[in-house]
Amino acid sequence: MIHRFLLAAALLAANFSISSYASIDSEKLSDLITKRYGGDKLVQLNQLWMRDRYIRIDKEQSFYPGIEEAKNNDAELLIDFQLQKMALRYQGEHDQQAFYQHQLLNEKGAYSLDDNAKEFSAIKRGFSNIAGGLPYRMDLFWAKLISLYPENLSNIQEQSFYARDGYQANFSAAGFSGLTFNISLAGDIVSLTVDGRKQQFQFDHHQITQGLRFAEQLQVAAGGNIRNISVKRELLATKVPDEVFELPTSYKAAKAVAQVMPQEMQIQKLAEGVYHVGKSVGFSLFVEVGDSFYGVGGYQGLGERFKALQAKLKSNKPLAYQVVSHHHYDHLGGMQEAADLGATFIGSAKALEIVDSLLSSKLPKSRYQSFVEQKSIAEGKLLLAEFENPHVANHIVTLLPEDNILFAEDLYFSLEASGAPEAEARHFSLATWLKDKGAIIDSFAAGHSVRILSAEEFSSSLSQAKKSPVCPELWKICRPN
């Protein structure tokens, strides 16, 4: 099955052609889809309960650089079309451990549930985004919406897609927008393109359960690369217990915690010539050495951060060097900006290879400096050390020995205004690693938060370990331990 999907992905950009069969209007196209996906059964369908098990192909957030990882995902989507209620039950993998998401949308609002703590938090979500990208995986979901809102089909064109004659149409309803469907002459939804997400969902191997039709196989591609491959997709029920959309009566509202995510550029001077700069959840450390700067922290917007610092200091000193902490693509988002500023990159050989592959034009080899395990730079002001941890291999952390400062991306951060964050496995690994190195750290600066943790706050966080998540027993996606 996978090799067929690989072939389909390769043909994705070139397998459209105009055909000569009869044109069709939105009402007739909706009728065709409705008939194909169950006819009266689809029209009468008010509730839907589907399960989707799939493999996510992850290269951008993999543990080892340059390696594609297959991560297991399992999800249930429960929907009430008439009342526009929705529930998401999801199990995924993060830092080599299972994690769960539970979200609800009902007539009172939208909520995120913590089933371990028996708490809930109100969130700002609607019918179109309460379950993230999961509805995009369900062709039966779209068939029902199209049957409800045929007038929202537009720009219908005759097309051949994967050697199947049919139609292409745009659709916008219930808050969903930027959708382009390819539909076979028989009425199957063959593919869905989500413009805003730049993703292609290809539906295949349709089957009928309880009189309703849906694709048993699904491939999701982005940028010509396969991202998801279905393992098993099934229709569990067309009647959903009312309580699945309601907050459990035993759950309490989670205590509100003030968060700090500044939308204006923040520049904090941590020591002489050491500046923590950024906004929202993207921050860099810039260290002034002689007639230039060293940068650490490669989240997107790096150029804006550096130029804000130059303006603040009334300095035209260049960014001479940029440290690459690790290969995760969100933290490589600012590498093109660093290259445009003329920086030479320093990091592990594997991470630098990925940086080189992402830049718009090749740089000379002299613009890359790789090292193994440990490197002192910036006239000894910075010590770069490789730290393998549960989050990622070949992770580079930056220590400033003279100032007792540590800067790291993804290893720790806190969006809360005060208090110690809950510790995860990576926190304990870092604490042990620092102890073994005999490093004394007074200030923990991060790439994802404006807040600088003190040594006391970091130490205190280790006594507040995050509990391992437990899948609620009644969920279909729960697996035996």
mmCIF file with all atom_site columns, C-alpha atoms in Angstrom, residues 4-12 15 136-137 139 161-162 164 182 189-193 199-206 215-221 226 228 230 233:
data_model
loop_
_atom_site.group_PDB
_atom_site.id
_atom_site.type_symbol
_atom_site.label_atom_id
_atom_site.label_alt_id
_atom_site.label_comp_id
_atom_site.label_asym_id
_atom_site.label_entity_id
_atom_site.label_seq_id
_atom_site.pdbx_PDB_ins_code
_atom_site.Cartn_x
_atom_site.Cartn_y
_atom_site.Cartn_z
_atom_site.occupancy
_atom_site.B_iso_or_equiv
_atom_site.pdbx_formal_charge
_atom_site.auth_seq_id
_atom_site.auth_comp_id
_atom_site.auth_asym_id
_atom_site.auth_atom_id
_atom_site.pdbx_PDB_model_num
ATOM 1  C CA . ARG A 1 4   ? 1.270   3.120  -4.210  1.00 0.00 ? 4   ARG A CA 1
ATOM 2  C CA . PHE A 1 5   ? 1.116   6.237  -2.035  1.00 0.00 ? 5   PHE A CA 1
ATOM 3  C CA . LEU A 1 6   ? 4.719   7.080  -2.892  1.00 0.00 ? 6   LEU A CA 1
ATOM 4  C CA . LEU A 1 7   ? 3.895   6.899  -6.584  1.00 0.00 ? 7   LEU A CA 1
ATOM 5  C CA . ALA A 1 8   ? 0.823   9.045  -6.079  1.00 0.00 ? 8   ALA A CA 1
ATOM 6  C CA . ALA A 1 9   ? 2.841   11.680 -4.233  1.00 0.00 ? 9   ALA A CA 1
ATOM 7  C CA . ALA A 1 10  ? 5.351   11.818 -7.078  1.00 0.00 ? 10  ALA A CA 1
ATOM 8  C CA . LEU A 1 11  ? 2.536   12.402 -9.557  1.00 0.00 ? 11  LEU A CA 1
ATOM 9  C CA . LEU A 1 12  ? 0.761   14.927 -7.363  1.00 0.00 ? 12  LEU A CA 1
ATOM 10 C CA . ASN A 1 15  ? -1.653  14.617 -12.745 1.00 0.00 ? 15  ASN A CA 1
ATOM 11 C CA . TYR A 1 136 ? -9.212  17.245 7.312   1.00 0.00 ? 136 TYR A CA 1
ATOM 12 C CA . ARG A 1 137 ? -8.522  13.512 7.498   1.00 0.00 ? 137 ARG A CA 1
ATOM 13 C CA . ASP A 1 139 ? -13.759 12.492 3.737   1.00 0.00 ? 139 ASP A CA 1
ATOM 14 C CA . PHE A 1 161 ? -7.009  13.390 -11.195 1.00 0.00 ? 161 PHE A CA 1
ATOM 15 C CA . TYR A 1 162 ? -4.834  10.272 -10.873 1.00 0.00 ? 162 TYR A CA 1
ATOM 16 C CA . ARG A 1 164 ? -9.869  9.392  -12.798 1.00 0.00 ? 164 ARG A CA 1
ATOM 17 C CA . ASN A 1 182 ? -10.973 16.798 -6.258  1.00 0.00 ? 182 ASN A CA 1
ATOM 18 C CA . ILE A 1 189 ? -13.670 12.709 -2.641  1.00 0.00 ? 189 ILE A CA 1
ATOM 19 C CA . VAL A 1 190 ? -10.294 11.765 -4.087  1.00 0.00 ? 190 VAL A CA 1
ATOM 20 C CA . SER A 1 191 ? -8.227  14.522 -2.522  1.00 0.00 ? 191 SER A CA 1
ATOM 21 C CA . LEU A 1 192 ? -8.384  17.668 -0.436  1.00 0.00 ? 192 LEU A CA 1
ATOM 22 C CA . THR A 1 193 ? -5.880  20.525 -0.627  1.00 0.00 ? 193 THR A CA 1
ATOM 23 C CA . GLN A 1 199 ? -1.069  20.108 2.655   1.00 0.00 ? 199 GLN A CA 1
ATOM 24 C CA . GLN A 1 200 ? -2.592  17.516 0.324   1.00 0.00 ? 200 GLN A CA 1
ATOM 25 C CA . PHE A 1 201 ? -4.896  14.786 1.683   1.00 0.00 ? 201 PHE A CA 1
ATOM 26 C CA . GLN A 1 202 ? -5.315  11.881 -0.743  1.00 0.00 ? 202 GLN A CA 1
ATOM 27 C CA . PHE A 1 203 ? -8.214  9.529  0.018   1.00 0.00 ? 203 PHE A CA 1
ATOM 28 C CA . ASP A 1 204 ? -8.186  5.977  -1.268  1.00 0.00 ? 204 ASP A CA 1
ATOM 29 C CA . HIS A 1 205 ? -9.621  2.447  -0.834  1.00 0.00 ? 205 HIS A CA 1
ATOM 30 C CA . HIS A 1 206 ? -13.188 3.449  0.020   1.00 0.00 ? 206 HIS A CA 1
ATOM 31 C CA . ALA A 1 215 ? -11.753 6.157  2.682   1.00 0.00 ? 215 ALA A CA 1
ATOM 32 C CA . GLU A 1 216 ? -9.998  3.412  4.594   1.00 0.00 ? 216 GLU A CA 1
ATOM 33 C CA . GLN A 1 217 ? -6.603  4.627  3.381   1.00 0.00 ? 217 GLN A CA 1
ATOM 34 C CA . LEU A 1 218 ? -5.210  8.135  3.542   1.00 0.00 ? 218 LEU A CA 1
ATOM 35 C CA . GLN A 1 219 ? -1.904  9.746  2.678   1.00 0.00 ? 219 GLN A CA 1
ATOM 36 C CA . VAL A 1 220 ? -1.024  13.301 3.711   1.00 0.00 ? 220 VAL A CA 1
ATOM 37 C CA . ALA A 1 221 ? 1.733   15.100 1.805   1.00 0.00 ? 221 ALA A CA 1
ATOM 38 C CA . ILE A 1 226 ? 4.726   12.247 2.655   1.00 0.00 ? 226 ILE A CA 1
ATOM 39 C CA . ASN A 1 228 ? 1.182   10.776 7.278   1.00 0.00 ? 228 ASN A CA 1
ATOM 40 C CA . SER A 1 230 ? -2.961  5.673  7.581   1.00 0.00 ? 230 SER A CA 1
ATOM 41 C CA . ARG A 1 233 ? -9.448  4.134  9.770   1.00 0.00 ? 233 ARG A CA 1
#
